XYZ file of C-alpha atoms in Angstrom:
632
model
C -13.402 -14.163 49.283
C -11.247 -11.555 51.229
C -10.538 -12.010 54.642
C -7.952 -9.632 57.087
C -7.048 -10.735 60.605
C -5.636 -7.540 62.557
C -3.529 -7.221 64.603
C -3.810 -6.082 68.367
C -3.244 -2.336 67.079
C -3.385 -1.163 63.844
C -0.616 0.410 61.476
C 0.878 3.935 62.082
C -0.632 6.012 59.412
C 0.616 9.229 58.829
C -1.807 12.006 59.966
C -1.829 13.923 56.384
C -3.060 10.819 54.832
C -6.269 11.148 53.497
C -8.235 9.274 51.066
C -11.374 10.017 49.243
C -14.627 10.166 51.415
C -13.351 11.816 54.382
C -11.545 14.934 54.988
C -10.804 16.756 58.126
C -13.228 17.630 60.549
C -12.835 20.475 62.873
C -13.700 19.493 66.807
C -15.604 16.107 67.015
C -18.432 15.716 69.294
C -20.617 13.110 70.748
C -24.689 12.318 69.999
C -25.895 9.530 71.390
C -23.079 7.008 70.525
C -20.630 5.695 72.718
C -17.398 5.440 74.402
C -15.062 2.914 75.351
C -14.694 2.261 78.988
C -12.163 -0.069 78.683
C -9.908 -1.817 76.579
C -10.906 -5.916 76.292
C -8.625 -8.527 74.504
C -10.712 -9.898 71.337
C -12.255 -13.492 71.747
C -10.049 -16.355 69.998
C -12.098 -16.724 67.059
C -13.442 -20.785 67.100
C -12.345 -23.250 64.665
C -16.063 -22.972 63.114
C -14.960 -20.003 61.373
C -13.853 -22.555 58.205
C -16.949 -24.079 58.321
C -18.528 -20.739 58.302
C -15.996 -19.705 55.229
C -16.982 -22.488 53.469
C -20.858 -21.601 53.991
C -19.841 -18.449 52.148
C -18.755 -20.346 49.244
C -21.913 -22.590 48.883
C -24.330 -19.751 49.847
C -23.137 -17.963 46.756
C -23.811 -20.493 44.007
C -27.319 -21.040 44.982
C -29.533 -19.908 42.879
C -33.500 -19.661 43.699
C -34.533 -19.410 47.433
C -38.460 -19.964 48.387
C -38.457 -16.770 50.826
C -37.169 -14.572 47.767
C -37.168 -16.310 44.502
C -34.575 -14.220 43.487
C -30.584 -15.925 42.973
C -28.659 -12.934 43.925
C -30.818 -11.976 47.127
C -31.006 -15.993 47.888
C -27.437 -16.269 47.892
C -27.226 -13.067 50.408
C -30.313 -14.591 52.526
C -28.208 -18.024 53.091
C -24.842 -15.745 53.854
C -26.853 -14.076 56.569
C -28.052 -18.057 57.814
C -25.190 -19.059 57.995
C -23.569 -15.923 59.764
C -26.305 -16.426 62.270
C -25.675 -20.080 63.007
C -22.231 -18.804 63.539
C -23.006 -15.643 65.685
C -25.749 -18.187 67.771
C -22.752 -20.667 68.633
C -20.415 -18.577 69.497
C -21.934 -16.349 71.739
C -24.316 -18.517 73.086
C -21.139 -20.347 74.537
C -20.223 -17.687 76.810
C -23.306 -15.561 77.581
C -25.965 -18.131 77.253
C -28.576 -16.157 75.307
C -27.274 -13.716 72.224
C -28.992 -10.719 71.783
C -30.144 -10.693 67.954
C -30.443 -7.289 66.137
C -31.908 -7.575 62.068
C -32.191 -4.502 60.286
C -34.830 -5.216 57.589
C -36.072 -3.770 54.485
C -40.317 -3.444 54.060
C -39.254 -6.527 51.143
C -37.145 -8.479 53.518
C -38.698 -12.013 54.207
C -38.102 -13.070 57.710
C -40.424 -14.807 58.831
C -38.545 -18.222 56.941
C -36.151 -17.789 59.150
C -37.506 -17.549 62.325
C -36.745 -21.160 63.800
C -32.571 -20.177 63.442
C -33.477 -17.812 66.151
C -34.475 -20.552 69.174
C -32.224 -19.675 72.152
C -31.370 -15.830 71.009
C -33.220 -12.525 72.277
C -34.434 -11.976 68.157
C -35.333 -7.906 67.520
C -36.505 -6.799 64.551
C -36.233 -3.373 63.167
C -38.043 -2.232 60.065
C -37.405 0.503 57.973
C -38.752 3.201 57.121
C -41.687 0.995 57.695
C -43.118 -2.338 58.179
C -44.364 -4.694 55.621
C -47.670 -3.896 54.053
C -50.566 -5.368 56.007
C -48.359 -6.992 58.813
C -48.976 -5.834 62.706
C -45.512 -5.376 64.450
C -45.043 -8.359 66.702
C -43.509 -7.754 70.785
C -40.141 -8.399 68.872
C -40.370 -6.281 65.855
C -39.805 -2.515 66.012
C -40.465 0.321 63.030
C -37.687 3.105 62.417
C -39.291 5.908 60.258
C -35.494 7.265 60.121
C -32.426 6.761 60.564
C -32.301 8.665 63.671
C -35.167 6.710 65.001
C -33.283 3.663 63.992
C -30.372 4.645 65.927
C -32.213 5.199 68.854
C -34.116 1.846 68.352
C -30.778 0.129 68.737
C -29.734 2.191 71.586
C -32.586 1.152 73.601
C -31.094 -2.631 73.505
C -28.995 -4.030 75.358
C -25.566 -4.828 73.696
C -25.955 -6.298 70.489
C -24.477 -9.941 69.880
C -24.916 -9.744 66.709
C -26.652 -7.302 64.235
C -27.463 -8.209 60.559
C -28.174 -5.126 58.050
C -30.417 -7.023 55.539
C -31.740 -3.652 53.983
C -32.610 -3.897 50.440
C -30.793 -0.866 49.945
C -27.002 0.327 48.093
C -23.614 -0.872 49.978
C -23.113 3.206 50.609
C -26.255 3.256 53.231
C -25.605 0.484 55.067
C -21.795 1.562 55.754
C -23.010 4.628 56.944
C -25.128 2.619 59.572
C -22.179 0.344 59.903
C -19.891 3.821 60.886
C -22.493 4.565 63.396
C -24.019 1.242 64.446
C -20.604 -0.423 65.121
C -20.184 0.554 68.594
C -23.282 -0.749 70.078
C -22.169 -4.038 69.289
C -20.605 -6.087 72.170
C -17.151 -6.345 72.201
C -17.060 -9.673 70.875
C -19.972 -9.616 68.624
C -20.440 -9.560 64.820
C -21.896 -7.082 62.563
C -22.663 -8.649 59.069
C -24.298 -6.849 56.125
C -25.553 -8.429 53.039
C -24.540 -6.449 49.423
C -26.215 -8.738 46.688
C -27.121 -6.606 44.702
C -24.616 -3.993 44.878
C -21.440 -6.820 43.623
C -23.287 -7.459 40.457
C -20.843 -5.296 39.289
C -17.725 -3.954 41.713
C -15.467 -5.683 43.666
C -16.148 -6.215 47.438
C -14.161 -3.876 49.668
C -11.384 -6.165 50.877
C -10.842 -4.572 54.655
C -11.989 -1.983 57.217
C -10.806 0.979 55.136
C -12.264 0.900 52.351
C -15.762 0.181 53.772
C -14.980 3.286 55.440
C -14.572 5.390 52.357
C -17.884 3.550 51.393
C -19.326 5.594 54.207
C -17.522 8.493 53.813
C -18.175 9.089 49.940
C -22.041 8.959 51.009
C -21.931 11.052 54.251
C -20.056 13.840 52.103
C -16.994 15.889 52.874
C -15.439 16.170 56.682
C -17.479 13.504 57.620
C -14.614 11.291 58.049
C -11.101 11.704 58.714
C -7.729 9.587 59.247
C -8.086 9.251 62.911
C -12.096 7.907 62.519
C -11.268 5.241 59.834
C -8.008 4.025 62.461
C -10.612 3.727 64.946
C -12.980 1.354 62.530
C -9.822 -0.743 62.142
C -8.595 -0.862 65.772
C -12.299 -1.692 66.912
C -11.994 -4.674 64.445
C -10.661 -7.989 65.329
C -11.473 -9.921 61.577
C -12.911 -9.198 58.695
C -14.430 -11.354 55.929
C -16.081 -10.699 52.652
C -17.644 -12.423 50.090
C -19.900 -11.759 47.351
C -22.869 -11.405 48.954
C -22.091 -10.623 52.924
C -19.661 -8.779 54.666
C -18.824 -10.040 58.073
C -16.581 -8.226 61.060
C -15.825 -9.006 64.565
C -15.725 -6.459 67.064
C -13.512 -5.822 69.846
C -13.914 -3.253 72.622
C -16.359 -2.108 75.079
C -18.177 0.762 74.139
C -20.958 2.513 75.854
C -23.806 3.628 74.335
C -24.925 7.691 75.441
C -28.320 8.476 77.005
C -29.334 11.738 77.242
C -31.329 13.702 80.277
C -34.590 13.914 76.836
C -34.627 10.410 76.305
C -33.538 8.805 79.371
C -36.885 7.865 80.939
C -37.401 5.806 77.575
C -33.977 4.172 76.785
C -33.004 3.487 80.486
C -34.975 1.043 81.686
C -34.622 -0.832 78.515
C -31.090 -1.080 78.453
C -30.748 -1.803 82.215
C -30.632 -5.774 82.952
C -28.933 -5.397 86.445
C -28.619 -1.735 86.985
C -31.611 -0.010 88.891
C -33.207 2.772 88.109
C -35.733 5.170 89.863
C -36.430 9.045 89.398
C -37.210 10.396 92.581
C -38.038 13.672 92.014
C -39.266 16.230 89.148
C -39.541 19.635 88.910
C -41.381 20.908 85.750
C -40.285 22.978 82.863
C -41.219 25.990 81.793
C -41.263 28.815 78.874
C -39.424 31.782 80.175
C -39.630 35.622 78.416
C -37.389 37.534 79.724
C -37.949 41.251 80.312
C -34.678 42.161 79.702
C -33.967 44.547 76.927
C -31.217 43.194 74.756
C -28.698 45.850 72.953
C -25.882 44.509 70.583
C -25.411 47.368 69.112
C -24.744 47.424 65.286
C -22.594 44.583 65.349
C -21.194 43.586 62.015
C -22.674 40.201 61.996
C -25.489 38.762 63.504
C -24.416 37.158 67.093
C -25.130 33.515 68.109
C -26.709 32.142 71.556
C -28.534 35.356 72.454
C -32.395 34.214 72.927
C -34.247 35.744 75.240
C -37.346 33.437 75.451
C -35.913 30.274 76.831
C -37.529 26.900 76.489
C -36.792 25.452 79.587
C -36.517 21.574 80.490
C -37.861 19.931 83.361
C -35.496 18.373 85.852
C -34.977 15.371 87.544
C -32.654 13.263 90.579
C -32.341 9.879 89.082
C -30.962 7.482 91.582
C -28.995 4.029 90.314
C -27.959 1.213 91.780
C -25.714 -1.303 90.496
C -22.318 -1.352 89.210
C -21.503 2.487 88.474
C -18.307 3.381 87.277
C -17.088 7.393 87.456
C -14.311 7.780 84.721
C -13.205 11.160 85.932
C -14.045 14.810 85.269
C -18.209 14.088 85.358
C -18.485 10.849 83.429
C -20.722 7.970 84.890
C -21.917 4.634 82.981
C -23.300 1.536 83.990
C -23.832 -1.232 81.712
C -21.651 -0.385 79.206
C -24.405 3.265 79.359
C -23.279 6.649 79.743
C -25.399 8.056 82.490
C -27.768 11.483 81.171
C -25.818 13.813 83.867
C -22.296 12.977 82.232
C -22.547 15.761 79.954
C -22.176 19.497 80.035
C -25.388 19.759 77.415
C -27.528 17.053 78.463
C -30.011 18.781 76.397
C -28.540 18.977 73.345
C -29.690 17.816 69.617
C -26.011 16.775 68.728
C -23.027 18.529 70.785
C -23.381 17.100 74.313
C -19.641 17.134 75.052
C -18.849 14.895 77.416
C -15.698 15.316 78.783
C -12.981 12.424 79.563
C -9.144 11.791 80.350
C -6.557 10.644 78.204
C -7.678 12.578 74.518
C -11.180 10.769 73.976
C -12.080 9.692 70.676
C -15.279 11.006 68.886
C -16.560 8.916 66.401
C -18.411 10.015 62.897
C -22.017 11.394 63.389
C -20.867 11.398 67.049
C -21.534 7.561 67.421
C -18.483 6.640 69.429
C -16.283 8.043 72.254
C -13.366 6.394 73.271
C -10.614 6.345 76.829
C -8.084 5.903 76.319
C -5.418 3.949 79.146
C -7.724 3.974 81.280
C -6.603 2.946 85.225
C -7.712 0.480 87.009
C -10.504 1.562 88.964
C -11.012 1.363 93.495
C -14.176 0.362 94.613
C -15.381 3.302 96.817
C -16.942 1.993 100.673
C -20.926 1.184 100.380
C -22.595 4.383 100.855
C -24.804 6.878 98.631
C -22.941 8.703 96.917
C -24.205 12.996 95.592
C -22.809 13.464 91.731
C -21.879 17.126 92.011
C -18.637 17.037 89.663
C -17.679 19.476 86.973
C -15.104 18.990 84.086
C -11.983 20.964 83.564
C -10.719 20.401 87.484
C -10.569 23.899 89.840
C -12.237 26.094 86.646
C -14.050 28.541 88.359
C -16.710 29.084 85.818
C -17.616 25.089 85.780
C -17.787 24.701 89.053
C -20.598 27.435 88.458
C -21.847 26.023 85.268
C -21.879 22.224 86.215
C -21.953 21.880 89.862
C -23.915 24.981 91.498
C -26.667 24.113 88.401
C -26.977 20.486 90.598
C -27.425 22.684 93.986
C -31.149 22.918 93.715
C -31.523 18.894 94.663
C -29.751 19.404 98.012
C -32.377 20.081 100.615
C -34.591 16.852 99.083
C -31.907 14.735 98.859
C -30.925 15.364 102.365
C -34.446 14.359 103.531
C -34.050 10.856 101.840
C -30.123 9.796 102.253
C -29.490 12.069 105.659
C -26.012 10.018 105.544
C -25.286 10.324 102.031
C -21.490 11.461 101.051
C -20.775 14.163 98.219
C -18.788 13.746 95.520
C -16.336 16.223 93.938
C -13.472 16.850 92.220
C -10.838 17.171 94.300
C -8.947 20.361 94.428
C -4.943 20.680 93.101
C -4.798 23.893 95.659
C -6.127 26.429 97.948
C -7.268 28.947 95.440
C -9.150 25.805 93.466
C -10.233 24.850 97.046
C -12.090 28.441 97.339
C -14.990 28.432 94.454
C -16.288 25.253 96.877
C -17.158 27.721 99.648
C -20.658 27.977 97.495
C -21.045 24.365 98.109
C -20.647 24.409 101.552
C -23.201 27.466 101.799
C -25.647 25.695 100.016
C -26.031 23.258 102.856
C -23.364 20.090 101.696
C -21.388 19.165 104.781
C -17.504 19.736 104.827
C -17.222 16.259 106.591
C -19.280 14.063 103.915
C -17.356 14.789 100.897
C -15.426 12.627 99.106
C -12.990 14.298 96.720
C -12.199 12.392 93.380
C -9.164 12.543 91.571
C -8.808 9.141 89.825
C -11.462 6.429 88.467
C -13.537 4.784 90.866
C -16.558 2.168 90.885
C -19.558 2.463 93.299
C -23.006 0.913 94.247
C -25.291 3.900 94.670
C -25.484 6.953 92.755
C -27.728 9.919 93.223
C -27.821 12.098 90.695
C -29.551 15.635 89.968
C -29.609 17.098 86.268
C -27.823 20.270 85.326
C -30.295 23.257 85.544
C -28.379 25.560 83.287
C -27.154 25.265 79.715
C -25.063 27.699 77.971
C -24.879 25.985 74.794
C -25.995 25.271 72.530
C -29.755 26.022 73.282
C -29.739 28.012 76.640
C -31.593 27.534 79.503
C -31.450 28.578 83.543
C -34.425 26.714 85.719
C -36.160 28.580 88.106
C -34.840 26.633 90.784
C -31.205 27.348 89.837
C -32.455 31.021 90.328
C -33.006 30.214 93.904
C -30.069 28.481 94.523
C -29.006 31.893 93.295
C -30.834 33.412 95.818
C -30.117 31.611 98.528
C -26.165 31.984 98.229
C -26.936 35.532 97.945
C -28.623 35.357 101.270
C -25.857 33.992 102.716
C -22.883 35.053 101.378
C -23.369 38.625 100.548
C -22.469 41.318 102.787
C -25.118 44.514 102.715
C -22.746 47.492 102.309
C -23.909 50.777 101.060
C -19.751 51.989 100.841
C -19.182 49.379 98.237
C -18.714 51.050 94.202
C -22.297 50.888 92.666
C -20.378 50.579 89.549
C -17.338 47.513 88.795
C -15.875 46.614 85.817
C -14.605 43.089 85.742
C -10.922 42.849 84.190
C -9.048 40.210 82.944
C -5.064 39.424 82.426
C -3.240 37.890 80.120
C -3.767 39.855 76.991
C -2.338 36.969 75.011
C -3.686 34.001 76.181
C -7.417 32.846 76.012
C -9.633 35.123 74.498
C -7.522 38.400 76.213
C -7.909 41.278 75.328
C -4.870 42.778 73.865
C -5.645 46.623 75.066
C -7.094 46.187 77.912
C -5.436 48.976 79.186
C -7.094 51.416 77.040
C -10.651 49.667 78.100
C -10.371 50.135 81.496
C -9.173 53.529 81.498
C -12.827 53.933 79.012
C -14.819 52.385 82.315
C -12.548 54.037 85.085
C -13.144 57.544 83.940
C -16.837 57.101 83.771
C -16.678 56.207 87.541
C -16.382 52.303 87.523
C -13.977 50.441 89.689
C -11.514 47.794 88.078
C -11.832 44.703 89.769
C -10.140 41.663 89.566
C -12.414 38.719 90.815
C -9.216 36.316 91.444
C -7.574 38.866 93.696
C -10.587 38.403 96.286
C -11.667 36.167 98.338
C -14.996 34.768 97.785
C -16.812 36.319 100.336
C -15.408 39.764 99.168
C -16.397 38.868 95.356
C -20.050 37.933 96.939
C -20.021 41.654 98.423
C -18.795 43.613 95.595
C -21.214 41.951 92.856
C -23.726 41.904 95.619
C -23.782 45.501 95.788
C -23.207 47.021 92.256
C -26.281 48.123 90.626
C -24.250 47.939 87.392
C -21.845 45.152 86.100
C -19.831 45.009 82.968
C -16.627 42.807 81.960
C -15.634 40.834 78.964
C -17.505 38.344 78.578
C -16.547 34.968 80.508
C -16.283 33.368 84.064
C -15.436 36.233 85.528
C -18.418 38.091 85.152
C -20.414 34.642 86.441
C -20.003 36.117 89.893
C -23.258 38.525 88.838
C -25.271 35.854 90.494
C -25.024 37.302 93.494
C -26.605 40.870 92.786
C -29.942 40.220 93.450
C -30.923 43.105 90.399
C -29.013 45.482 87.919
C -29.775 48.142 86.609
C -27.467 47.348 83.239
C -25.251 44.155 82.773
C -22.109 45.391 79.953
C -20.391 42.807 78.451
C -17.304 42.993 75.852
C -16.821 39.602 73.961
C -14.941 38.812 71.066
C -17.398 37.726 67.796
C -16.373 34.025 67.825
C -17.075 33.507 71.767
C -20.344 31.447 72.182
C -20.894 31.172 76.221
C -23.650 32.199 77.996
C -23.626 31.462 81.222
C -23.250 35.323 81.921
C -26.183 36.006 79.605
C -28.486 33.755 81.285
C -27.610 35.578 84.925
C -28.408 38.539 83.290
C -32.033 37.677 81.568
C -32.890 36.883 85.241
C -31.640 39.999 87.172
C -30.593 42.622 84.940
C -32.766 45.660 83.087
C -31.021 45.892 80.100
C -28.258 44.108 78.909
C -25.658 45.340 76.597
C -22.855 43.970 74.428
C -20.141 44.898 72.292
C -18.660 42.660 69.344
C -15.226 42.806 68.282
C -13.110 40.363 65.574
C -10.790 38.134 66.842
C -6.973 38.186 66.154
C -6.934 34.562 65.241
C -9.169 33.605 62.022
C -9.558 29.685 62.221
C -10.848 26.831 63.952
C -9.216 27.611 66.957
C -10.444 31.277 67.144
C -13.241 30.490 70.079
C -10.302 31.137 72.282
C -8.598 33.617 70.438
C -7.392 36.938 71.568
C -8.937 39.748 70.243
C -8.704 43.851 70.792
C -11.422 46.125 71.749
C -12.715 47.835 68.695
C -12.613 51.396 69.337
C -13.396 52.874 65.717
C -16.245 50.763 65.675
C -17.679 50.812 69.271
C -15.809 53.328 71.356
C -18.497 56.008 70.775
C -21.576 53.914 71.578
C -19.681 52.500 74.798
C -18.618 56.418 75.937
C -22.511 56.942 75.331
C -23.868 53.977 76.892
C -21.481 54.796 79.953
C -22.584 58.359 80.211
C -26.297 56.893 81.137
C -26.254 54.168 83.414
């Protein structure tokens, strides 16, 4: 038997380490995993852990069991007995009723073992499928997948303990173990039973190499240094024997729910927390009319549909106890709230956006804070989510917060008194993009600006109608909210240039361009006027894009300011190849005629070249541009 008590952190390991199973992995990102909220001492383990180490030893030199007949998967069925006695006692201690999570194989007998369960919340989970002839009881779900199973144990609440008694290899069930890990209650055990695999390899004796386990079978870049250190910091003991594999979790995670599964997983994970939608506004299928141009480009460019599926939206109101972790993060009950994320309607990358570094997990299971502060209790009130990540950024306030604007007139009908929460400004020029805000109807006087963590009762909050990656969308009634700051922010004014070309500085830092001088010479002699959006107020911005018939840029927030030209004749954008938003894009597939771009390579050639700087390419595209100019 191997067993490994950790301590409170685990060892330095250098970052160039790397061990068989998992290599590096460029950015991590989050699907519907979790993230710790806060970091939570380990419980003492009892003295009953010899009596459950000596259970071990017994349990493995049984040898015929009348649920299985079988000696090696008898000995594994009395491990996992005897690891829920142990589970059952100790949590039942402190919580009074342990949530019970079995992961079972079509082949797995449980029904012998039913009467260890008295007291616990028991859920079973078959898969791929239920026994042959049986009827699913209230208890007993089937997972077709293991995406399905995933989801089946995100719609729990925290897991006390969860038992993988698959009739499957070691490999499997420490990928589920990689992913499944974190929905387990700080606390809790996770135990897996690996008969049949020991017959003839040693037991992995800690944390790590269960990891590689895992890694090896998810394939290359699946896992890396910093994931495996998580496993092992998450990790209070660990025991193996030949048969079952037990470990002890510590930390509180939260478990992600999305805007497309929310109306299913919400209510089921919610004990205390309540939860109403009050409002829905359909979906749709938009074509756009727009013609498209991208001009020859040397490979084919990502992100450009121009039929959009298009989502319906919702305000979801909760009540309970709702912590905001900063930037646009919400959870309650150890849940990430569905209008935490920047792509709420995403398959896989939703990032969601935290202080202090946040850890992803593998498969995007897991995502960590990290120091997190102490968090105020705000007064009773309701409380508006209209935050945006990346503080003052002029294009998220767009993307993330204007996208909410389309809620405001019906939530003022229902909470006349309610306050309005955003991020609070390090300036006056991050104070300005917030002038749309206040057109839109929120009240100067009811906002409360947040800079730090804080807990609330009541939160009311509408889902993002725009997505710029990585499926696109724009709701209709984000195009109004369009139209609506257009009625009252732009300025009719028939001396204003008909024609603007939106610069940018800093040739040198994020995706500049490094001859931009030569570029807007291009656009000035064909009659457009360099503008930079910055050097305006916003009012004046709101005139000049409100008046051009044509707009063209490179491609970024600057040129987000089109949303106030209520039609083009042509949107132009410049954008390096590696550049993937769309915000800009999906303005344009609403107002614009035609819509043109220009690729060009970047400077930098690696996993950091989203933001790299890149030059015009005038060998390649300076005709087309001189003839595309000549005609609009």
């Amino acid at each position: 038997m191997v067993r490994v008590r950790f301590p409170s952190s685990p060892p330095h390991r250098p970052a160039s380490c790397r061990s068989a199973g998992y290599l590096p992995r460029s950015q991590p990102s989050l699907y519907d995993g979790a993230f710790t909220l806060e970091s939570g001492a380990p419980r003492e383990v009892p003295m009953e852990m010899r009596r459950f180490s000596s259970r071990f030893r017994r349990a493995g030199g049984r040898a015929q069991h009348p649920a299985t007949g079988s000696g090696a998967e008898a000995a594994a069925e009395d491990h996992v007995l005897a690891a829920v006695e142990f589970a059952s006692q100790t949590t039942r201690v402190s919580q009074g009723r342990a949530v019970v999570a079995i992961v079972a194989s079509p082949g797995t007998r449980i029904d012998a073992w039913r009467d260890r369960f008295v007291g616990n919340d028991l859920r079973v989970l078959w898969t791929p499928r239920a026994p042959r002839g049986r009827v699913p009881s209230a208890d007993e779900w089937v997972a077709p997948s293991e995406g399905a199973l995933s989801k089946s144990l995100r719609a729990m609440p925290s897991v006390d303990c969860l038992l993988d008694v698959r009739t499957v290899g070691l490999a499997r069930k420490a990928v589920l173990w990689s992913r499944a890990y974190f929905f387990v209650r700080n606390g809790g055990v996770y135990a897996l039973t690996t008969a049949r695999s020991w017959r003839r390899t040693a037991p992995p004796t800690d944390v790590r190499m269960l990891a590689e386990r895992a890694g090896r079978r998810s394939g290359v870049g699946a896992f890396t240094e910093r994931d495996v250190t998580e496993l092992e910091s998450a990790t209070v003991d660990y025991e193996a024997d030949r048969g079952l594999i037990r470990l002890r979790r510590r930390r509180t995670y939260a478990v992600s729910v999305v805007e497309r599964e929310a109306d299913d997983l919400l209510p089921r994970r919610f004990e205390k927390t309540r939860h109403e939608v009050l409002l829905t506004l359909p979906g749709e299928v938009f074509a756009s009319p727009t013609v498209v141009d991208h001009h020859d480009p040397p490979r084919a460019p990502r992100r450009v549909e121009t039929v959009l599926d298009v989502p319906p939206l919702s305000v979801r109101e909760y009540e309970g106890d709702i912590r905001f972790h900063g930037h646009m993060a919400f959870s309650s009950e150890a849940t990430v709230l569905p209008s935490s994320f920047r792509y709420p309607w995403a398959q896989r990358s939703l990032h969601l956006r935290l202080p202090h570094q946040p850890y992803a997990a593998p498969a995007n299971t897991a995502f960590r804070l990290r120091n997190a502060p102490a968090a105020a209790r705000l007064p009773d009130a309701d409380y508006v989510d209209l935050t945006h990540p990346f503080h003052g950024h002029f294009g998220h306030i767009i993307a993330q917060t204007v996208s909410r604007l389309w809620a405001m007139d019906a939530i003022g009908q229902v909470f006349p008194t309610a306050q309005y929460l955003l991020p609070e400004p390090t300036g006056a020029r991050d104070r300005q993009p917030y002038e749309m805000v206040f057109a839109a109807g929120v009240p100067k006087d009811r906002v409360t600006w947040v800079a730090r963590p804080v807990r609330l009762t009541r939160l009311i909050a509408p889902a993002l109608g725009l997505q710029y990656a990585p499926t696109l969308f724009v709701h209709p009634a984000v195009v109004s909210t369009w139209r609506m700051l257009r009625d009252r922010l732009v300025t009719v004014d028939s001396s204003a240039p008909g024609k603007i070309f939106v610069s940018r500085r800093g040739g040198d830092g994020h995706r500049g361009c490094r001859n931009v001088g030569a570029v807007e010479e291009t656009f000035a002699e064909r009659g457009f006027a360099i503008i930079y959006p910055e050097d305006h107020s916003l009012r004046e911005q709101a005139r000049l894009f409100g008046n051009a018939r044509v707009i063209a840029g490179f491609g970024g927030s600057g040129m987000y300011n089109s949303l106030f030209a209520d039609h083009l004749d042509a949107m132009i954008i410049l954008n390096s190849e590696r550049y993937t938003g769309r915000t800009e894009h999906l303005i344009a597939l609403r107002i614009a005629d035609r819509l043109d771009y220009f690729w060009n390579p970047t400077v930098v050639r690696d996993g950091a070249d989203y933001q790299s700087p890149w030059r015009f390419d005038f060998a390649r595209n300076g005709d087309r541009l001189r003839a595309l100019l000549a005609s609009v």
